[in-house]
mmCIF file of C-alpha atoms and ligand atoms in Angstrom:
data_model
loop_
_atom_site.group_PDB
_atom_site.id
_atom_site.type_symbol
_atom_site.label_atom_id
_atom_site.label_comp_id
_atom_site.label_asym_id
_atom_site.label_seq_id
_atom_site.Cartn_x
_atom_site.Cartn_y
_atom_site.Cartn_z
ATOM 1 C CA MET V 324 -113.756 129.545 -5.470
ATOM 2 C CA GLU V 325 -112.938 128.959 -9.126
ATOM 3 C CA LYS V 326 -115.923 129.142 -11.500
ATOM 4 C CA LEU V 327 -117.677 125.841 -12.207
ATOM 5 C CA ILE V 328 -117.102 124.020 -15.475
ATOM 6 C CA ILE V 329 -120.172 122.007 -16.427
ATOM 7 C CA THR V 330 -119.617 119.170 -18.877
ATOM 8 C CA ALA V 331 -122.652 117.712 -20.618
ATOM 9 C CA CYS V 332 -122.306 114.063 -21.631
ATOM 10 C CA ILE V 333 -125.233 114.208 -23.990
ATOM 11 C CA CYS V 334 -125.251 110.840 -25.688
ATOM 12 C CA GLY V 335 -122.887 108.155 -24.353
ATOM 13 C CA ALA V 336 -122.478 104.819 -26.071
ATOM 14 C CA GLU V 337 -124.681 102.528 -24.018
ATOM 15 C CA VAL V 338 -127.834 104.522 -23.185
ATOM 16 C CA THR V 339 -130.666 104.284 -25.744
ATOM 17 C CA LYS V 340 -134.011 105.843 -26.644
ATOM 18 C CA LYS V 341 -135.572 102.932 -24.729
ATOM 19 C CA HIS V 342 -134.106 104.450 -21.552
ATOM 20 C CA ASN V 343 -135.179 107.966 -22.549
ATOM 21 C CA PRO V 344 -136.674 108.913 -25.950
ATOM 22 C CA SER V 345 -134.669 112.166 -25.902
ATOM 23 C CA VAL V 346 -131.282 110.383 -26.159
ATOM 24 C CA PRO V 347 -129.820 111.853 -29.380
ATOM 25 C CA TYR V 348 -128.622 109.643 -32.258
ATOM 26 C CA THR V 349 -128.656 111.668 -35.497
ATOM 27 C CA VAL V 350 -126.256 114.521 -36.262
ATOM 28 C CA GLU V 351 -129.124 116.974 -35.936
ATOM 29 C CA GLU V 352 -130.326 115.512 -32.628
ATOM 30 C CA ILE V 353 -126.785 115.566 -31.222
ATOM 31 C CA ALA V 354 -126.198 119.180 -32.311
ATOM 32 C CA ASN V 355 -129.535 120.290 -30.868
ATOM 33 C CA GLU V 356 -128.872 118.586 -27.524
ATOM 34 C CA ALA V 357 -125.421 120.198 -27.418
ATOM 35 C CA ARG V 358 -126.936 123.638 -28.088
ATOM 36 C CA ARG V 359 -129.633 123.214 -25.445
ATOM 37 C CA SER V 360 -126.992 122.120 -22.919
ATOM 38 C CA TYR V 361 -124.745 125.056 -23.838
ATOM 39 C CA GLU V 362 -127.614 127.518 -23.482
ATOM 40 C CA ALA V 363 -128.351 126.019 -20.057
ATOM 41 C CA GLY V 364 -124.750 126.528 -18.878
ATOM 42 C CA ALA V 365 -122.500 123.739 -20.167
ATOM 43 C CA SER V 366 -119.099 124.831 -21.456
ATOM 44 C CA VAL V 367 -117.856 121.358 -22.429
ATOM 45 C CA ILE V 368 -119.587 118.647 -24.446
ATOM 46 C CA HIS V 369 -118.302 115.127 -23.755
ATOM 47 C CA LEU V 370 -119.093 113.596 -27.109
ATOM 48 C CA HIS V 371 -119.942 110.085 -28.242
ATOM 49 C CA VAL V 372 -121.613 109.663 -31.620
ATOM 50 C CA ARG V 373 -124.058 107.175 -33.109
ATOM 51 C CA GLU V 374 -125.284 105.940 -36.441
ATOM 52 C CA ASP V 375 -128.829 107.106 -37.184
ATOM 53 C CA ASP V 376 -130.182 103.826 -35.749
ATOM 54 C CA GLY V 377 -128.383 104.408 -32.441
ATOM 55 C CA THR V 378 -125.410 102.085 -33.003
ATOM 56 C CA PRO V 379 -122.331 103.586 -31.305
ATOM 57 C CA THR V 380 -119.500 104.450 -33.688
ATOM 58 C CA GLN V 381 -116.084 106.067 -33.388
ATOM 59 C CA SER V 382 -115.971 106.951 -37.102
ATOM 60 C CA ALA V 383 -113.916 110.114 -37.644
ATOM 61 C CA ALA V 384 -116.328 111.175 -40.396
ATOM 62 C CA ARG V 385 -119.301 110.891 -38.064
ATOM 63 C CA PHE V 386 -117.454 112.776 -35.306
ATOM 64 C CA LYS V 387 -116.556 115.502 -37.814
ATOM 65 C CA ALA V 388 -120.158 115.827 -38.981
ATOM 66 C CA CYS V 389 -121.383 116.120 -35.374
ATOM 67 C CA MET V 390 -118.610 118.512 -34.326
ATOM 68 C CA ASP V 391 -119.219 120.765 -37.342
ATOM 69 C CA ALA V 392 -122.946 120.799 -36.585
ATOM 70 C CA ILE V 393 -122.292 121.639 -32.904
ATOM 71 C CA TYR V 394 -119.798 124.408 -33.727
ATOM 72 C CA ALA V 395 -122.307 125.870 -36.217
ATOM 73 C CA GLN V 396 -124.699 126.433 -33.307
ATOM 74 C CA CYS V 397 -122.211 127.026 -30.451
ATOM 75 C CA PRO V 398 -118.998 128.384 -31.994
ATOM 76 C CA ASP V 399 -117.055 128.787 -28.734
ATOM 77 C CA ILE V 400 -117.975 125.531 -26.987
ATOM 78 C CA ILE V 401 -115.309 122.973 -25.989
ATOM 79 C CA ILE V 402 -115.882 119.573 -27.568
ATOM 80 C CA GLN V 403 -114.291 116.610 -25.821
ATOM 81 C CA PRO V 404 -114.609 113.458 -27.948
ATOM 82 C CA SER V 405 -114.549 110.107 -26.213
ATOM 83 C CA THR V 406 -111.710 107.716 -26.942
ATOM 84 C CA GLY V 407 -113.439 105.166 -24.729
ATOM 85 C CA GLY V 408 -116.122 104.490 -27.300
ATOM 86 C CA ALA V 409 -118.232 101.462 -26.449
ATOM 87 C CA VAL V 410 -117.216 98.267 -24.664
ATOM 88 C CA GLY V 411 -115.626 95.825 -27.126
ATOM 89 C CA MET V 412 -114.299 98.330 -29.675
ATOM 90 C CA SER V 413 -110.667 97.999 -30.794
ATOM 91 C CA ASN V 414 -108.062 100.585 -29.836
ATOM 92 C CA GLU V 415 -107.667 101.888 -33.383
ATOM 93 C CA GLU V 416 -111.431 102.212 -33.742
ATOM 94 C CA ARG V 417 -111.589 104.149 -30.492
ATOM 95 C CA LEU V 418 -108.731 106.492 -31.377
ATOM 96 C CA GLN V 419 -110.247 107.824 -34.614
ATOM 97 C CA PRO V 420 -111.584 111.155 -33.247
ATOM 98 C CA VAL V 421 -108.068 112.290 -32.216
ATOM 99 C CA THR V 422 -107.265 112.670 -35.941
ATOM 100 C CA LEU V 423 -109.629 115.675 -35.862
ATOM 101 C CA ASN V 424 -107.309 117.442 -33.380
ATOM 102 C CA PRO V 425 -109.949 118.355 -30.786
ATOM 103 C CA GLU V 426 -108.945 120.570 -27.865
ATOM 104 C CA MET V 427 -109.558 117.732 -25.409
ATOM 105 C CA ALA V 428 -110.309 114.008 -25.484
ATOM 106 C CA THR V 429 -110.825 111.384 -22.827
ATOM 107 C CA LEU V 430 -107.994 109.114 -21.693
ATOM 108 C CA ASP V 431 -109.331 106.118 -19.777
ATOM 109 C CA CYS V 432 -106.691 105.003 -17.291
ATOM 110 C CA GLY V 433 -107.559 101.423 -16.428
ATOM 111 C CA THR V 434 -109.639 98.311 -16.958
ATOM 112 C CA CYS V 435 -112.833 97.591 -15.061
ATOM 113 C CA ASN V 436 -116.000 95.547 -15.114
ATOM 114 C CA PHE V 437 -118.801 97.499 -16.728
ATOM 115 C CA GLY V 438 -121.972 95.790 -15.533
ATOM 116 C CA GLY V 439 -123.175 92.308 -16.506
ATOM 117 C CA ASP V 440 -120.552 90.486 -18.586
ATOM 118 C CA ASP V 441 -118.947 93.658 -19.982
ATOM 119 C CA ILE V 442 -115.313 94.583 -19.366
ATOM 120 C CA PHE V 443 -113.958 97.999 -20.367
ATOM 121 C CA VAL V 444 -110.377 97.178 -21.343
ATOM 122 C CA ASN V 445 -107.529 99.691 -21.089
ATOM 123 C CA THR V 446 -104.179 97.966 -20.640
ATOM 124 C CA GLU V 447 -101.128 99.970 -19.615
ATOM 125 C CA ASN V 448 -99.797 99.837 -23.193
ATOM 126 C CA THR V 449 -103.148 101.041 -24.540
ATOM 127 C CA ILE V 450 -103.125 104.001 -22.161
ATOM 128 C CA ILE V 451 -99.542 104.887 -23.136
ATOM 129 C CA HIS V 452 -100.396 104.637 -26.840
ATOM 130 C CA PHE V 453 -103.480 106.845 -26.463
ATOM 131 C CA ALA V 454 -101.531 109.357 -24.314
ATOM 132 C CA GLU V 455 -98.764 109.549 -26.924
ATOM 133 C CA GLN V 456 -101.252 110.112 -29.748
ATOM 134 C CA MET V 457 -102.905 112.933 -27.803
ATOM 135 C CA GLY V 458 -99.586 114.400 -26.633
ATOM 136 C CA LYS V 459 -98.148 114.726 -30.120
ATOM 137 C CA ARG V 460 -101.287 116.535 -31.294
ATOM 138 C CA GLY V 461 -101.471 118.905 -28.313
ATOM 139 C CA ILE V 462 -104.804 117.422 -27.175
ATOM 140 C CA LYS V 463 -105.462 117.842 -23.447
ATOM 141 C CA PRO V 464 -106.500 114.499 -21.963
ATOM 142 C CA GLU V 465 -109.395 114.360 -19.573
ATOM 143 C CA ILE V 466 -108.197 111.458 -17.484
ATOM 144 C CA GLU V 467 -111.203 109.232 -16.864
ATOM 145 C CA VAL V 468 -110.874 107.158 -13.722
ATOM 146 C CA PHE V 469 -113.444 104.648 -12.562
ATOM 147 C CA ASP V 470 -111.517 103.603 -9.475
ATOM 148 C CA LYS V 471 -108.663 104.863 -7.294
ATOM 149 C CA GLY V 472 -106.019 102.590 -8.835
ATOM 150 C CA MET V 473 -106.573 104.386 -12.148
ATOM 151 C CA ILE V 474 -105.475 107.641 -10.504
ATOM 152 C CA ASP V 475 -102.267 105.881 -9.440
ATOM 153 C CA MET V 476 -101.753 104.688 -13.027
ATOM 154 C CA ALA V 477 -102.130 108.255 -14.346
ATOM 155 C CA ILE V 478 -99.696 109.621 -11.752
ATOM 156 C CA ARG V 479 -97.156 106.948 -12.719
ATOM 157 C CA LEU V 480 -97.506 107.689 -16.448
ATOM 158 C CA CYS V 481 -97.231 111.407 -15.716
ATOM 159 C CA LYS V 482 -93.963 110.819 -13.825
ATOM 160 C CA LYS V 483 -92.685 108.810 -16.809
ATOM 161 C CA GLY V 484 -93.521 111.726 -19.123
ATOM 162 C CA TYR V 485 -96.408 110.151 -21.066
ATOM 163 C CA ILE V 486 -98.994 112.548 -19.600
ATOM 164 C CA LYS V 487 -98.261 116.233 -19.050
ATOM 165 C CA ALA V 488 -98.914 117.974 -15.721
ATOM 166 C CA PRO V 489 -101.107 119.583 -14.567
ATOM 167 C CA MET V 490 -103.531 116.757 -15.155
ATOM 168 C CA HIS V 491 -107.293 117.096 -15.384
ATOM 169 C CA PHE V 492 -109.297 114.149 -14.056
ATOM 170 C CA ASN V 493 -112.869 113.019 -14.411
ATOM 171 C CA PHE V 494 -113.960 110.759 -11.555
ATOM 172 C CA VAL V 495 -116.657 108.449 -12.925
ATOM 173 C CA MET V 496 -118.447 107.116 -9.865
ATOM 174 C CA GLY V 497 -121.082 104.449 -9.484
ATOM 175 C CA VAL V 498 -120.336 102.183 -12.474
ATOM 176 C CA ASN V 499 -121.020 98.539 -11.561
ATOM 177 C CA GLY V 500 -117.372 97.510 -11.366
ATOM 178 C CA GLY V 501 -115.855 100.858 -10.359
ATOM 179 C CA ILE V 502 -115.817 102.955 -7.224
ATOM 180 C CA SER V 503 -119.184 103.875 -5.670
ATOM 181 C CA GLY V 504 -120.606 107.393 -5.598
ATOM 182 C CA GLU V 505 -120.634 107.624 -1.807
ATOM 183 C CA PRO V 506 -119.288 110.928 -0.378
ATOM 184 C CA ARG V 507 -116.440 109.091 1.401
ATOM 185 C CA ASP V 508 -115.238 107.771 -1.965
ATOM 186 C CA LEU V 509 -115.340 111.174 -3.682
ATOM 187 C CA VAL V 510 -113.279 112.664 -0.840
ATOM 188 C CA PHE V 511 -110.823 109.749 -1.201
ATOM 189 C CA MET V 512 -110.492 110.320 -4.966
ATOM 190 C CA ARG V 513 -109.973 114.069 -4.545
ATOM 191 C CA GLU V 514 -107.310 113.492 -1.889
ATOM 192 C CA SER V 515 -105.515 111.028 -4.187
ATOM 193 C CA ILE V 516 -104.757 113.399 -7.100
ATOM 194 C CA PRO V 517 -101.728 115.721 -7.255
ATOM 195 C CA GLY V 518 -102.108 119.183 -5.716
ATOM 196 C CA ASP V 519 -101.834 120.948 -9.082
ATOM 197 C CA ALA V 520 -104.492 118.775 -10.762
ATOM 198 C CA THR V 521 -108.074 119.816 -11.503
ATOM 199 C CA PHE V 522 -111.054 117.471 -11.445
ATOM 200 C CA THR V 523 -114.582 116.954 -12.615
ATOM 201 C CA ALA V 524 -116.853 114.392 -10.988
ATOM 202 C CA CYS V 525 -119.857 112.518 -12.269
ATOM 203 C CA GLY V 526 -122.143 109.912 -10.775
ATOM 204 C CA VAL V 527 -124.022 107.199 -12.591
ATOM 205 C CA GLY V 528 -127.788 106.839 -12.077
ATOM 206 C CA ARG V 529 -128.975 107.908 -8.634
ATOM 207 C CA TYR V 530 -125.468 109.095 -7.759
ATOM 208 C CA GLU V 531 -125.517 111.920 -10.347
ATOM 209 C CA PHE V 532 -126.708 114.842 -8.250
ATOM 210 C CA PRO V 533 -125.181 113.812 -4.904
ATOM 211 C CA VAL V 534 -121.779 113.476 -6.597
ATOM 212 C CA VAL V 535 -121.912 116.763 -8.512
ATOM 213 C CA THR V 536 -123.241 118.629 -5.459
ATOM 214 C CA LEU V 537 -120.338 117.435 -3.326
ATOM 215 C CA SER V 538 -117.869 118.168 -6.126
ATOM 216 C CA ILE V 539 -119.221 121.717 -6.390
ATOM 217 C CA LEU V 540 -118.744 122.145 -2.629
ATOM 218 C CA MET V 541 -115.198 120.764 -2.788
ATOM 219 C CA GLY V 542 -114.088 123.090 -5.611
ATOM 220 C CA GLY V 543 -114.310 120.432 -8.315
ATOM 221 C CA HIS V 544 -116.224 120.609 -11.571
ATOM 222 C CA ALA V 545 -119.396 118.785 -12.652
ATOM 223 C CA ARG V 546 -120.469 116.427 -15.429
ATOM 224 C CA VAL V 547 -124.112 115.557 -16.029
ATOM 225 C CA GLY V 548 -126.032 114.110 -18.956
ATOM 226 C CA PHE V 549 -127.790 111.129 -20.455
ATOM 227 C CA GLU V 550 -124.572 109.097 -20.652
ATOM 228 C CA ASP V 551 -124.646 108.941 -16.855
ATOM 229 C CA ASN V 552 -128.305 109.380 -15.917
ATOM 230 C CA VAL V 553 -131.615 109.969 -17.726
ATOM 231 C CA PHE V 554 -133.725 111.107 -14.740
ATOM 232 C CA LEU V 555 -134.251 114.666 -13.536
ATOM 233 C CA SER V 556 -135.495 113.378 -10.189
ATOM 234 C CA LYS V 557 -136.706 110.029 -8.904
ATOM 235 C CA GLY V 558 -138.981 108.499 -11.574
ATOM 236 C CA VAL V 559 -139.077 111.696 -13.689
ATOM 237 C CA LEU V 560 -137.315 111.490 -17.048
ATOM 238 C CA ALA V 561 -135.411 114.573 -18.185
ATOM 239 C CA ASN V 562 -136.791 116.025 -21.431
ATOM 240 C CA SER V 563 -133.314 117.076 -22.507
ATOM 241 C CA ASN V 564 -129.741 117.038 -21.245
ATOM 242 C CA ALA V 565 -130.360 120.752 -20.711
ATOM 243 C CA ASP V 566 -132.717 119.924 -17.812
ATOM 244 C CA LEU V 567 -129.828 118.161 -16.052
ATOM 245 C CA VAL V 568 -127.454 121.062 -16.772
ATOM 246 C CA ALA V 569 -130.030 123.615 -15.561
ATOM 247 C CA LYS V 570 -130.493 121.687 -12.299
ATOM 248 C CA THR V 571 -126.708 121.710 -11.820
ATOM 249 C CA VAL V 572 -126.644 125.475 -12.405
ATOM 250 C CA ARG V 573 -129.374 125.966 -9.777
ATOM 251 C CA ILE V 574 -127.482 123.855 -7.236
ATOM 252 C CA ALA V 575 -124.214 125.701 -7.977
ATOM 253 C CA ARG V 576 -125.809 129.127 -7.582
ATOM 254 C CA GLU V 577 -127.364 128.138 -4.261
ATOM 255 C CA LEU V 578 -123.932 126.998 -3.117
ATOM 256 C CA GLY V 579 -122.184 130.181 -4.286
ATOM 257 C CA ARG V 580 -120.371 128.856 -7.383
ATOM 258 C CA GLU V 581 -120.601 130.910 -10.569
ATOM 259 C CA ILE V 582 -120.681 129.111 -13.908
ATOM 260 C CA ALA V 583 -117.657 129.214 -16.240
ATOM 261 C CA SER V 584 -118.076 130.251 -19.862
ATOM 262 C CA PRO V 585 -116.186 128.179 -22.452
ATOM 263 C CA GLU V 586 -113.397 130.804 -22.499
ATOM 264 C CA GLU V 587 -113.133 130.706 -18.718
ATOM 265 C CA ALA V 588 -113.119 126.910 -18.853
ATOM 266 C CA ARG V 589 -110.227 127.042 -21.364
ATOM 267 C CA THR V 590 -108.229 129.167 -18.930
ATOM 268 C CA ILE V 591 -108.961 126.851 -15.990
ATOM 269 C CA LEU V 592 -108.057 123.751 -18.030
ATOM 270 C CA GLY V 593 -105.046 125.300 -19.798
ATOM 271 C CA LEU V 594 -106.347 124.499 -23.280
ATOM 272 C CA LYS V 595 -104.332 125.420 -26.335
ATOM 273 C CA LYS V 596 -106.807 127.601 -28.323
HETATM 274 N N1 KMH W 1202 -118.653 103.871 -22.921
HETATM 275 C C1 KMH W 1202 -117.746 103.453 -21.911
HETATM 276 C C2 KMH W 1202 -117.392 102.002 -22.085
HETATM 277 C C3 KMH W 1202 -115.046 107.576 -22.291
HETATM 278 O O1 KMH W 1202 -115.915 108.218 -22.857
HETATM 279 O O2 KMH W 1202 -113.852 107.811 -22.427
HETATM 280 C C4 KMH W 1202 -116.504 104.250 -21.877
HETATM 281 C C5 KMH W 1202 -116.647 105.689 -21.775
HETATM 282 C C6 KMH W 1202 -115.402 106.409 -21.401
HETATM 283 O O3 KMH W 1202 -117.679 106.283 -21.988
HETATM 284 ZN ZN1 ZN W 1203 -118.007 108.665 -22.358
#
């Protein structure tokens, strides 16, 4: 089986130090969490950034400061900025990190409830606009799908030429408003993508390790980190994102999957560098 790409989603936009004091906010905290995750086996950092007080921001300057600080410690790592940002941000606010020409960025392919009163809005025109901005800069989209209909949207936009094949998906499972993280649903998502596509899977909260374990078994890739889950095991907070990456590495090794380096991940994902 192909080597396993581990993505660490170290920070997110919604999780705070109240959930886990190790959630990074400052440039230094973000760079250190990225390095620890990289040393534990992550080849991709899914990056959100914060102001020093924890407020989520999509500021290009803040992304640049964090990316420079991460590259200073992990020169070969793949950084995948979020264009999802936080619920309620405008499209132009969210798109700012693409001006830095990262190798990858997320492309969220539909609208869904996001717990409580929150709605994560991605209209068809928004998705097309984001895809065009990434396409013209040679940025590989990681197609984030929170439900099966979002896969269908991506396939349609790929057929229309807005998204290039082969596509790379991230199945985000277990959001309150999206698809659950039950094994049946992960199998359904995997069976719904084109044959030439690759995928990563992640599960929110208690779904994190069941989802990545099944993805590893099915030949998919794995995303773990504080954005999705702050616990190493039931009731035990992780000290660092690296604890979650290290657990994923242990599971993968037991199941016979070797871990991809960033260069190997670039080859698997067809990145430009
Ligand atoms: N923070 C969520 C509302 C992405 O990174 O592209 C959206 C999100 C998706 O995290
Ligand atoms: Zn994200």
